[in-house]
CSV table of C-alpha atoms and ligand atoms in Angstrom, one decimal:
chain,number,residue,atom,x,y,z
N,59,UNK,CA,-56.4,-47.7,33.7
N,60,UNK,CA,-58.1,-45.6,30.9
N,61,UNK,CA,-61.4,-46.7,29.2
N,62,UNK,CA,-63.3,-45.2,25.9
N,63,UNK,CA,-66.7,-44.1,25.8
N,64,UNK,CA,-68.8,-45.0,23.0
N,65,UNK,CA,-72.5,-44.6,22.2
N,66,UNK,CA,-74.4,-48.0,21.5
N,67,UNK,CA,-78.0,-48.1,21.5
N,68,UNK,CA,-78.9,-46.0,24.2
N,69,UNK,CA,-76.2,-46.9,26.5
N,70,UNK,CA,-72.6,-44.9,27.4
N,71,UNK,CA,-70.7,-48.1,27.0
N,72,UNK,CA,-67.1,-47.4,28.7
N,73,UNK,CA,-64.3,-50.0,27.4
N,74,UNK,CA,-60.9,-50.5,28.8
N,75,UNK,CA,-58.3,-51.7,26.3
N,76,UNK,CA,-58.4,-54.8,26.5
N,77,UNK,CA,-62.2,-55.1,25.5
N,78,UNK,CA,-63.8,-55.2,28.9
N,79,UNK,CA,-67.2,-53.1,30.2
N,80,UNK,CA,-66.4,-50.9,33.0
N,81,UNK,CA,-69.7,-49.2,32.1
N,82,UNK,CA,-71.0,-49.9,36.1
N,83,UNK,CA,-68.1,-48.5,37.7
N,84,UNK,CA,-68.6,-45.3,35.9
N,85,UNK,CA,-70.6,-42.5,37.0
N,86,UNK,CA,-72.8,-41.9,33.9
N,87,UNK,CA,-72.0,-37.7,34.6
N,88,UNK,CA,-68.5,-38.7,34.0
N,89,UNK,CA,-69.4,-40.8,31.2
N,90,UNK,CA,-71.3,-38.3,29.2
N,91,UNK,CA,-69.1,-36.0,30.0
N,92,UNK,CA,-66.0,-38.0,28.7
N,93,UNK,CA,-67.7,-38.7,25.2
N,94,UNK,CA,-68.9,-34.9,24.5
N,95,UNK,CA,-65.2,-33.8,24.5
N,96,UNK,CA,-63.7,-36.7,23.3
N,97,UNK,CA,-61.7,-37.7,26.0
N,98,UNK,CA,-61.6,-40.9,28.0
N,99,UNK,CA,-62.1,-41.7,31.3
N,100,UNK,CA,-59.2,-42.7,33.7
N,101,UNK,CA,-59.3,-44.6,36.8
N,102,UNK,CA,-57.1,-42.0,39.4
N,103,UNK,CA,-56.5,-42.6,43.4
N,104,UNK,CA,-59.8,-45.5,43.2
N,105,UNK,CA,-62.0,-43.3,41.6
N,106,UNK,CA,-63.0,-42.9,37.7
N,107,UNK,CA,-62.8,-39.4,36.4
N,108,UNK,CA,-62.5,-37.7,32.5
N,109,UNK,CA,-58.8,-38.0,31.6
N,110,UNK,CA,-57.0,-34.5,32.3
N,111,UNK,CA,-59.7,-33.2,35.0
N,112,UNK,CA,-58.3,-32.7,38.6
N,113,UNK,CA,-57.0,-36.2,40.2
N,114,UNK,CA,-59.4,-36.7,43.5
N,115,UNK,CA,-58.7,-36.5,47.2
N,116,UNK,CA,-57.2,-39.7,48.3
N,117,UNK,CA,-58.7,-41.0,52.2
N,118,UNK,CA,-57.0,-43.5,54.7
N,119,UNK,CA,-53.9,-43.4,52.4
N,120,UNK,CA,-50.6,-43.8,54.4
N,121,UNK,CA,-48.1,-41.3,55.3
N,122,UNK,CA,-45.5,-43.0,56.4
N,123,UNK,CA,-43.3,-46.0,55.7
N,124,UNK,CA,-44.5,-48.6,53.4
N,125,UNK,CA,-45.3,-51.9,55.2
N,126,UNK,CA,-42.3,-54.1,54.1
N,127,UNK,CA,-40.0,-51.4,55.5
N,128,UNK,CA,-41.0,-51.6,59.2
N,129,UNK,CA,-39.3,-53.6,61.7
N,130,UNK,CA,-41.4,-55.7,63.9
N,131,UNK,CA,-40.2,-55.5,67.4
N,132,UNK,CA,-41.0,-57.8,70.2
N,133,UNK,CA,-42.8,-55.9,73.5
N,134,UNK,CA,-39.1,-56.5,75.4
N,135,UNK,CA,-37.2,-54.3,73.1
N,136,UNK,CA,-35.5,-51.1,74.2
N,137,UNK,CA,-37.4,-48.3,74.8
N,138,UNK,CA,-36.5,-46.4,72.0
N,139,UNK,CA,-37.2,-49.3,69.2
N,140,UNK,CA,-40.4,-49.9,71.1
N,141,UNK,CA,-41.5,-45.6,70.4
N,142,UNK,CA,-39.9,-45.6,66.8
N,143,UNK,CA,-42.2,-48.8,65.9
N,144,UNK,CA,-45.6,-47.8,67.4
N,145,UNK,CA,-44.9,-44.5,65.8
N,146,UNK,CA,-44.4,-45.5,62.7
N,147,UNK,CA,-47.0,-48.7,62.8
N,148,UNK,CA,-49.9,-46.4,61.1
N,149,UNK,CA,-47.9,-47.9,57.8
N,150,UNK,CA,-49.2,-51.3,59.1
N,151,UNK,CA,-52.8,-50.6,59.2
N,152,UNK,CA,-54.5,-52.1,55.9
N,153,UNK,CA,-56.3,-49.7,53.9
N,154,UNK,CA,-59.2,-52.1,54.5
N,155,UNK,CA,-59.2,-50.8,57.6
N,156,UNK,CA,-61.1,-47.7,58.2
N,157,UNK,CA,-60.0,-46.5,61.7
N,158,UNK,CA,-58.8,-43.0,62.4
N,159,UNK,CA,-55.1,-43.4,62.7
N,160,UNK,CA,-54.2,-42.2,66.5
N,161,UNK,CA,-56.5,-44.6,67.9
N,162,UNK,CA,-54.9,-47.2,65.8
N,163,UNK,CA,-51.6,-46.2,67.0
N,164,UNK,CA,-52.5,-46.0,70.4
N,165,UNK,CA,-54.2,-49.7,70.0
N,166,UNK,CA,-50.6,-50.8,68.6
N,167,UNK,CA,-49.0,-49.2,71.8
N,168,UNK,CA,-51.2,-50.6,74.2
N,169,UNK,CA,-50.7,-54.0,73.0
N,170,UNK,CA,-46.7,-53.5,72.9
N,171,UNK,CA,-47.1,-52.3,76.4
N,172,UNK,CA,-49.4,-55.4,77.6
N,173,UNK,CA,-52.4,-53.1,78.3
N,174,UNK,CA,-55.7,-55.0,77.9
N,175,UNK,CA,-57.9,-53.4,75.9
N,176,UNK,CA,-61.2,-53.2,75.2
N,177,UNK,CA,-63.2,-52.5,71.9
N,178,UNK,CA,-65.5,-50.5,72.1
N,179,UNK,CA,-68.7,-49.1,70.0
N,180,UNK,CA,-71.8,-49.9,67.9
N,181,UNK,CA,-72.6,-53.4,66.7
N,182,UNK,CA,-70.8,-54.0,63.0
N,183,UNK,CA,-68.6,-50.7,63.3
N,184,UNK,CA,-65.6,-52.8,62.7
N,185,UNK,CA,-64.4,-53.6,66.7
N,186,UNK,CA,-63.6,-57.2,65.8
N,187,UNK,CA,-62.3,-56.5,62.4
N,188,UNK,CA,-59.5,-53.8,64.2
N,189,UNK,CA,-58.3,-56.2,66.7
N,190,UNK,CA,-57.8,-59.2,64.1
N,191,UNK,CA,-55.7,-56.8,62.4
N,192,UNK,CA,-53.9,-55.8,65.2
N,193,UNK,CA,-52.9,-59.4,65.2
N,194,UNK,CA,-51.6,-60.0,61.8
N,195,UNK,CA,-50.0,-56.9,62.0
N,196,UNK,CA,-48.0,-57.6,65.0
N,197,UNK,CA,-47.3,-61.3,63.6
N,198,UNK,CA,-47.3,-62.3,67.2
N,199,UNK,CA,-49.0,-65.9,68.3
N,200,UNK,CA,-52.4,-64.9,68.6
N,201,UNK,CA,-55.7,-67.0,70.4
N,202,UNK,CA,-59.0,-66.2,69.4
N,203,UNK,CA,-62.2,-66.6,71.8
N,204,UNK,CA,-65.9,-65.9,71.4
N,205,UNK,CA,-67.5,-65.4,74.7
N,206,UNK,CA,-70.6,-64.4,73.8
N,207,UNK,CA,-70.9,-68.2,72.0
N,208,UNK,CA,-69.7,-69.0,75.0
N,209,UNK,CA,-72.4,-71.9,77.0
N,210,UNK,CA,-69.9,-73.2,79.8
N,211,UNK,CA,-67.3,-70.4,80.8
N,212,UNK,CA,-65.4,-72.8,83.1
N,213,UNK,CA,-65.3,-75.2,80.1
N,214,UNK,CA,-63.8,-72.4,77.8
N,215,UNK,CA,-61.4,-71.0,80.1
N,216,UNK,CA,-60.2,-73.1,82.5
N,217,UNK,CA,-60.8,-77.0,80.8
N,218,UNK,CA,-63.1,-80.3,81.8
N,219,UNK,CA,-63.0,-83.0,83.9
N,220,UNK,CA,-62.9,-86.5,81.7
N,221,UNK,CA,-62.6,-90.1,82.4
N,222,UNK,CA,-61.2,-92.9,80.6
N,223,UNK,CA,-60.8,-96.7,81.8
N,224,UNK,CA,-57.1,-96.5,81.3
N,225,UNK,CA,-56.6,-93.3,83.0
N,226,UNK,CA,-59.8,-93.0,85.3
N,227,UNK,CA,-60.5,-89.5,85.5
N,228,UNK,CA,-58.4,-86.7,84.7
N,229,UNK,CA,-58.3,-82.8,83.7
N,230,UNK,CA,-58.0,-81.4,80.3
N,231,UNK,CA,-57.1,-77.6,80.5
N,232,UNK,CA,-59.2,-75.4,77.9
N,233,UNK,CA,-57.2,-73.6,75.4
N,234,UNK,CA,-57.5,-70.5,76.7
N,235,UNK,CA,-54.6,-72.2,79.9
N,236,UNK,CA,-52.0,-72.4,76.9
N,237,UNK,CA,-52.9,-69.0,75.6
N,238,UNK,CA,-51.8,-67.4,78.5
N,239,UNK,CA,-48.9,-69.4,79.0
N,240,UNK,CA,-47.8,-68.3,75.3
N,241,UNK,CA,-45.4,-65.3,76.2
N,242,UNK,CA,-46.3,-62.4,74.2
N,243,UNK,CA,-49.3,-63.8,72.9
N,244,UNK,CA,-52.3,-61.3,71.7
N,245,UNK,CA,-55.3,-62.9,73.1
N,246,UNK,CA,-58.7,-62.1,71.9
N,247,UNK,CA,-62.0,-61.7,74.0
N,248,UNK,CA,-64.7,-61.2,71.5
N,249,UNK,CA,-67.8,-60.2,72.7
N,250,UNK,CA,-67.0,-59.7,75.9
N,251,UNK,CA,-69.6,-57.7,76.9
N,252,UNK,CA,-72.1,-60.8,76.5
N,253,UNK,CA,-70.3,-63.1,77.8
N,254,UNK,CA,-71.9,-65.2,80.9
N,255,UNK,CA,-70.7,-63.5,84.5
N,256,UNK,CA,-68.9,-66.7,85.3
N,257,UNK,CA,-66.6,-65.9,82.6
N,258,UNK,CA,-66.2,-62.4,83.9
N,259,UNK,CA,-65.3,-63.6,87.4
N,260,UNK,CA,-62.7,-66.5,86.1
N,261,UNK,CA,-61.2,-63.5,84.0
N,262,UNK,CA,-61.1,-60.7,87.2
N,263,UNK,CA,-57.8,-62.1,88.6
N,264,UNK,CA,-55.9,-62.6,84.9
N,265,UNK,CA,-56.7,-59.1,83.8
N,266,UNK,CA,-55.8,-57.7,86.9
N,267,UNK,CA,-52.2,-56.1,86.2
N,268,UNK,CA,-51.2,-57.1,89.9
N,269,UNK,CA,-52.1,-60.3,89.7
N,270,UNK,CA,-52.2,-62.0,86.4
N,271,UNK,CA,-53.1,-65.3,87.0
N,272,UNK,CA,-55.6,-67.6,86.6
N,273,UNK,CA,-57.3,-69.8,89.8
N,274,UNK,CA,-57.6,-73.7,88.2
N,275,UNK,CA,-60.8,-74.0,90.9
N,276,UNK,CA,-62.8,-71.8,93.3
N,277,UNK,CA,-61.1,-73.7,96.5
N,278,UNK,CA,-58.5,-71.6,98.6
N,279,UNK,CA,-55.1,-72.8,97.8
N,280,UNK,CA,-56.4,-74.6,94.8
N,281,UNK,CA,-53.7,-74.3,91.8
N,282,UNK,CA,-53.1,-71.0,90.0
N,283,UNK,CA,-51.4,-70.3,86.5
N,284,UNK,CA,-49.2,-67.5,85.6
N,285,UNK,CA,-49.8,-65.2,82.3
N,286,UNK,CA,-46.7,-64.9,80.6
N,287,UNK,CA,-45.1,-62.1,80.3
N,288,UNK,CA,-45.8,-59.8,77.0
N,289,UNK,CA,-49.1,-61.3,77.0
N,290,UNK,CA,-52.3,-58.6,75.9
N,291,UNK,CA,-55.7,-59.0,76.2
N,292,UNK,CA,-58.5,-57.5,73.9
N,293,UNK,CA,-61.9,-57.6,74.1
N,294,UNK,CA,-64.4,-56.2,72.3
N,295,UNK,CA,-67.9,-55.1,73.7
N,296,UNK,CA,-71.3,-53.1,72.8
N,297,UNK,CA,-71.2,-50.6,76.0
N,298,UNK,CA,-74.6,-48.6,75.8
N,299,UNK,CA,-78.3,-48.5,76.2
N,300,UNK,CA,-79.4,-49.9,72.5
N,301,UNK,CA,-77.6,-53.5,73.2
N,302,UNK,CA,-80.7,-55.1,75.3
N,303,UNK,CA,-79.1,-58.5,75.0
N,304,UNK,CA,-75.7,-57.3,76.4
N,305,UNK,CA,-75.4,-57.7,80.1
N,306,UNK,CA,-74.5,-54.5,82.3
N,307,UNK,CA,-70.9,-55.2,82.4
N,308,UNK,CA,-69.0,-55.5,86.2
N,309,UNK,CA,-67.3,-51.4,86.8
N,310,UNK,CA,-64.4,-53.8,87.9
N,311,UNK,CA,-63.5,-55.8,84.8
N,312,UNK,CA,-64.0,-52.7,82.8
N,313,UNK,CA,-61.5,-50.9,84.8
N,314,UNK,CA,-59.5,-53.6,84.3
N,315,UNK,CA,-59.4,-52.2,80.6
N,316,UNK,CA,-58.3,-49.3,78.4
N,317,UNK,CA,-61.0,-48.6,76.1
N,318,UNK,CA,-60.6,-47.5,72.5
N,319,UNK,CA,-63.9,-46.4,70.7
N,320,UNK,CA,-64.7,-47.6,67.4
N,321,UNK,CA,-65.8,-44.5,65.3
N,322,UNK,CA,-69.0,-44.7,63.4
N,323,UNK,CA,-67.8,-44.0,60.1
N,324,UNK,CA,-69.7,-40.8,58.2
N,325,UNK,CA,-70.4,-41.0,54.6
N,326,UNK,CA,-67.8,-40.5,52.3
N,327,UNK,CA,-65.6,-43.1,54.6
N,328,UNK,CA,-68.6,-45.3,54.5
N,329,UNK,CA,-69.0,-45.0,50.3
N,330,UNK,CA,-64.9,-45.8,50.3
N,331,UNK,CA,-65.1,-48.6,51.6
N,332,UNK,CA,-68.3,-49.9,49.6
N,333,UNK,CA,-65.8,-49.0,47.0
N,334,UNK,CA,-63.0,-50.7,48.1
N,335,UNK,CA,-64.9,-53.8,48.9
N,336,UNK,CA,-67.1,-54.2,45.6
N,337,UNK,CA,-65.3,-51.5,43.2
N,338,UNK,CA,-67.1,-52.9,39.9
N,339,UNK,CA,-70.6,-52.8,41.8
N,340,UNK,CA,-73.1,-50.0,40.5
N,341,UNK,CA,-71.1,-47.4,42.0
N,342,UNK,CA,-74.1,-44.8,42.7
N,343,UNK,CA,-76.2,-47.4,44.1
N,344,UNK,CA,-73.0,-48.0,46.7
N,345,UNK,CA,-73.3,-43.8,46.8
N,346,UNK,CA,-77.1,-44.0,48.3
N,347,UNK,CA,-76.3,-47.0,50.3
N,348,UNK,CA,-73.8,-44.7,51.9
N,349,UNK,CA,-76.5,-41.7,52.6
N,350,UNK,CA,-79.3,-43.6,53.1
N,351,UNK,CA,-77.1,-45.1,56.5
N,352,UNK,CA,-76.5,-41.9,57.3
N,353,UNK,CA,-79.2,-40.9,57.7
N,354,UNK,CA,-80.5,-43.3,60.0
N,355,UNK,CA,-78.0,-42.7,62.3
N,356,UNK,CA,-78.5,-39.0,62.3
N,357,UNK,CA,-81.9,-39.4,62.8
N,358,UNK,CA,-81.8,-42.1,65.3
N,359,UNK,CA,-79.4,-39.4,67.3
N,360,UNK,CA,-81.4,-36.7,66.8
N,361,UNK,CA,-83.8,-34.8,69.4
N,362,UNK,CA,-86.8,-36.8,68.9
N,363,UNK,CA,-85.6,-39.9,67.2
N,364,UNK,CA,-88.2,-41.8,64.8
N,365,UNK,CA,-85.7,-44.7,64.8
N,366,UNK,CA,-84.5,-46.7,67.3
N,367,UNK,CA,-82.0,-48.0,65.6
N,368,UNK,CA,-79.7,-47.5,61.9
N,369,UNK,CA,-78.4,-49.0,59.5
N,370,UNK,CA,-75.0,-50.7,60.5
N,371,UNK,CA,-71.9,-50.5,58.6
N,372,UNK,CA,-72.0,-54.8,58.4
N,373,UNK,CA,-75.4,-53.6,56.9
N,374,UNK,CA,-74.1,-51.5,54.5
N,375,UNK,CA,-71.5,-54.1,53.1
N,376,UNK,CA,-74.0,-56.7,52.7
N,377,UNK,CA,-76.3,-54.8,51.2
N,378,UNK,CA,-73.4,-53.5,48.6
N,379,UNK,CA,-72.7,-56.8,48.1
N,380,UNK,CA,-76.6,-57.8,46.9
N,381,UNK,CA,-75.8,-55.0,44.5
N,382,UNK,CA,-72.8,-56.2,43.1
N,383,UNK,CA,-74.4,-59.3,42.4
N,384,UNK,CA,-77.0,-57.3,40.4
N,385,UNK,CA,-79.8,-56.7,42.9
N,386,UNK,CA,-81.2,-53.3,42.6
N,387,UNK,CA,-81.3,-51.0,45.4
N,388,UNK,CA,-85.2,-51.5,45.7
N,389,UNK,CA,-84.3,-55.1,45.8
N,390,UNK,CA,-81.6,-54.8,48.1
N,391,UNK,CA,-84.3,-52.9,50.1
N,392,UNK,CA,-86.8,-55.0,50.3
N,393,UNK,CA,-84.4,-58.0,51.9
N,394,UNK,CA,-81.6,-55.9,53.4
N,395,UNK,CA,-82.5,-53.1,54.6
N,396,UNK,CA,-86.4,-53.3,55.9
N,397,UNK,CA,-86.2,-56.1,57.6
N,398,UNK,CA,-83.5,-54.4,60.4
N,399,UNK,CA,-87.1,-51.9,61.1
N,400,UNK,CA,-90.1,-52.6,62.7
N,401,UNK,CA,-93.5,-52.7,60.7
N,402,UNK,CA,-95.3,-51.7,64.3
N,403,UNK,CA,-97.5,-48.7,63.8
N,404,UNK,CA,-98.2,-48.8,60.5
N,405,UNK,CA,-97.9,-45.6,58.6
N,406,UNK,CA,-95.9,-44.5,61.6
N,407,UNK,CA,-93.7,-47.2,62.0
N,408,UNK,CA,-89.7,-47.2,61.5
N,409,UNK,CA,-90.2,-49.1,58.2
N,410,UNK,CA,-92.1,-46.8,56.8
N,411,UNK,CA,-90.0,-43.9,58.0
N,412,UNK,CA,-86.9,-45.7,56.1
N,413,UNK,CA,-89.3,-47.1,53.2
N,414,UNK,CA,-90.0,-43.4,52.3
N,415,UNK,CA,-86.1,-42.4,52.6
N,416,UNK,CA,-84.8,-45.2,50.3
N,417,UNK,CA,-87.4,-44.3,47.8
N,418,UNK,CA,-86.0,-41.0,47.4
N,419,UNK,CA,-82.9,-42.5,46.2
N,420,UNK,CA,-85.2,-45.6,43.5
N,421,UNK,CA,-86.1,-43.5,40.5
N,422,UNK,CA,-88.3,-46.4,39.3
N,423,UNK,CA,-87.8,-50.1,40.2
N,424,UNK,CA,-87.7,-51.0,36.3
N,425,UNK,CA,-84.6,-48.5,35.2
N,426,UNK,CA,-83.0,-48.3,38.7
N,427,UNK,CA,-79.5,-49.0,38.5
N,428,UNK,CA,-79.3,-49.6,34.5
N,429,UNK,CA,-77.2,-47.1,32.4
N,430,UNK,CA,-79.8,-45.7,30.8
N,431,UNK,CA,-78.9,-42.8,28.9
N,432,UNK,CA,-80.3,-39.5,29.3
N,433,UNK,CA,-82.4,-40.5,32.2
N,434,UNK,CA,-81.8,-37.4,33.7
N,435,UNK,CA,-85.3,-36.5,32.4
N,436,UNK,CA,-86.8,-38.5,35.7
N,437,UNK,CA,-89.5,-36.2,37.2
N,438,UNK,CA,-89.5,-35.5,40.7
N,439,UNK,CA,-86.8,-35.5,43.5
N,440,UNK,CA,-85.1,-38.3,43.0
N,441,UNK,CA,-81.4,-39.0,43.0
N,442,UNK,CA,-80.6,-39.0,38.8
N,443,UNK,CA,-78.3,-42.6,38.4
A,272,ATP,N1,-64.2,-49.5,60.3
A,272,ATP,C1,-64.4,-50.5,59.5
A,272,ATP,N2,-63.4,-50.8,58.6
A,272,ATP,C2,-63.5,-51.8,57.7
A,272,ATP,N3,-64.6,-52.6,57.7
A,272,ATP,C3,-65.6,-52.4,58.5
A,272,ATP,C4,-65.5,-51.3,59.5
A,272,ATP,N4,-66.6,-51.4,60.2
A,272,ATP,C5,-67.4,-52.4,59.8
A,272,ATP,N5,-66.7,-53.0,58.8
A,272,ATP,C6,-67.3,-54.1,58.0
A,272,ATP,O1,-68.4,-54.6,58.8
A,272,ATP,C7,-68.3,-56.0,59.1
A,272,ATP,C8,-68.6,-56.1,60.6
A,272,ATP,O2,-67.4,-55.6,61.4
A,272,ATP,P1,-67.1,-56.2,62.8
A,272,ATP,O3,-67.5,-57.7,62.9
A,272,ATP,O4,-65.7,-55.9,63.1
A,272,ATP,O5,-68.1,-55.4,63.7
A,272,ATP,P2,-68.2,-55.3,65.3
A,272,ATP,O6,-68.0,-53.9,65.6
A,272,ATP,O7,-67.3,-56.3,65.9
A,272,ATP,O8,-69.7,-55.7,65.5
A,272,ATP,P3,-70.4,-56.4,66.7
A,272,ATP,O9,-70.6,-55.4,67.8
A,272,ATP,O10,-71.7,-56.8,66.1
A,272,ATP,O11,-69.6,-57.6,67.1
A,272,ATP,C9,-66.9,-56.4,58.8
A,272,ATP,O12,-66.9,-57.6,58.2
A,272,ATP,C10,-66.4,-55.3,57.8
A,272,ATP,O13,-66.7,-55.8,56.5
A,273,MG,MG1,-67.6,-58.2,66.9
């Protein structure tokens, strides 16, 4: 896709074609740059650059097969199918997927080998997003539970006791009976790691790769039912000390589990997908978005943290989505970003620790975000947009 540059007023107006204003996805450097040589911009591996100049570095793209060209195999296959798929299942991630690609191979191999596996990592880093994809990509019958929504484990997971007048009274197994009686089904545990402990202790003897079955009541010799075979288990969980509301979880269910770590994503990854997710958004407004996370979570690792906590990815795409509709990034500030920091302490508070970093990156709430041109004049330290 190409577009022109013209003048009008005092805007860089960037046209494709066909007549339509692609001015906001347009860095206004490239822009300006693009009408002072006469040359038009051009829209090269999801980025917008002046026709001719280098093409950028493409991220998450794939290197191996194309989707459509990989067999799906079932987790009884031969051996050797088995390998060749999960070795070649990186082509199966979607792009809109930002995971590193070994632990997205090894998450494909663990569920072809009927490992449970557990999620783990920040909140909003993308642990339920991963596994949902797992599913699709494996097209195998999949079950999806929220245990952290979760009021009645035993309800959930096991089923209820009802009466009728026809029938008198009579048991109704939960959803969660069929799913493990669905061979090779992919079975998901979300939010494990809140989940009430009654749910953790109906769940010991099902995960447990010796016994994989689940007790119908507490009683000795009470009924038990067998998970089928092919059937994998994967939970996701907030394992660590900022996640007050998430219960120390048992050392025996989590052994029960392989873990795979969710990656925080740093911040070109983080402006990708921002980009991939609202591309005609006000591109460097999705840019300082990008940064300004980053920088919470740098500072909330550093030495001596003044945060407690960061800005979260799920944060970020909100927020880029506030812009998209036209909110500035003050705007988008105020509502989306503040809020997640505490006003205690006043000028020493986290809010106004993050207050002062975002409006670094607002050159004034009035021109913020508009295509003003030649507002590279702006005084001060703040970001030029
Ligand atoms: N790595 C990622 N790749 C793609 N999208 C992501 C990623 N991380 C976060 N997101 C975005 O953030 C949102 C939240 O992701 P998700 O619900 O998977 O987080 P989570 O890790 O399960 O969080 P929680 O611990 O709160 O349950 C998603 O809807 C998605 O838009
Ligand atoms: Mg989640």
């Amino acid at each position: 896709m190409k577009a022109v540059v013209t003048q009008e007023g005092r805007f860089l107006v960037a046209r494709t074609s066909n007549g339509t204003d692609v001015s906001n996805q347009i860095d206004r450097n490239v822009r300006r740059a693009a009408m002072e040589t006469g040359k038009e911009c051009e829209y090269v591996n999801g980025e917008w650059i002046v026709s001719g100049s280098p093409a950028p570095v493409m991220h998450n793209r794939y290197t191996q097969p194309e989707p459509e060209q990989i067999e799906l195999v079932t987790p009884d296959a031969g051996h050797k199918e088995v390998t060749e798929f999960i070795h070649n299942s990186v082509g199966l991630k979607p792009e809109s997927l930002l995971m590193n690609d070994l632990k997205w191979k090894y998450l494909v191999r663990s569920a072809m080998r009927g490992r449970n596996i557990m999620m783990t990592g920040p909140a909003g880093t993308g642990k339920t997003v991963a596994a949902k994809e797992l599913v699709k990509a494996l097209e195998r019958p999949d079950f999806y539970f929220n245990l952290g929504a979760t009021q009645d484990p035993r309800a959930t997971l096991i089923g209820n006791t009802h009466f009728s007048k026809e029938d008198g009274t009579y048991f109704a197994e939960s959803l969660f009976v069929k799913a493990i009686q669905t061979e090779n089904a992919v079975i998901l545990l979300d939010e494990l790691s809140r989940a009430h402990p009654e749910a953790w202790n109906i769940l010991m003897t099902v995960l447990d790769l010796n016994q994989r079955y689940l007790r119908l009541d507490e009683k000795d010799g009470a009924p038990t039912i067998k998970v089928a075979p092919g059937v994998s288990f994967i939970a996701t969980a907030n394992i660590g000390n900022e996640y007050t509301s998430t219960r120390i979880m048992d050392r025996a269910l989590q052994d029960r589990f392989i873990t795979i770590e969710m990656d925080q994503l740093d911040e070109n990854m983080e402006f990708e997908l921002l980009k991939m997710k609202y591309p005609a958004a006000h591109l460097p407004s999705l840019k300082a978005v990008s940064e300004i996370a980053n920088l919470t979570r740098k500072e909330m690792k550093s030495a001596s943290p003044k945060l407690s906590s960061c800005l979260s990815t799920r944060a970020c795409v909100e927020i880029a989505s506030l812009i998209y509709d036209g909110f500035s990034l003050t705007e988008a500030a105020e509502v989306a970003i503040y809020p997640f920091f505490s006003e205690d302490g006043g000028v020493d508070s986290e809010r106004t620790y993050v207050k002062q970093l975002v409006q670094k990156y607002c050159v004034n709430p009035e021109t913020e975000g508009e295509d003003l041109f030649g507002a590279d004049d702006v005084a001060g330290d703040a970001m030029p947009f």
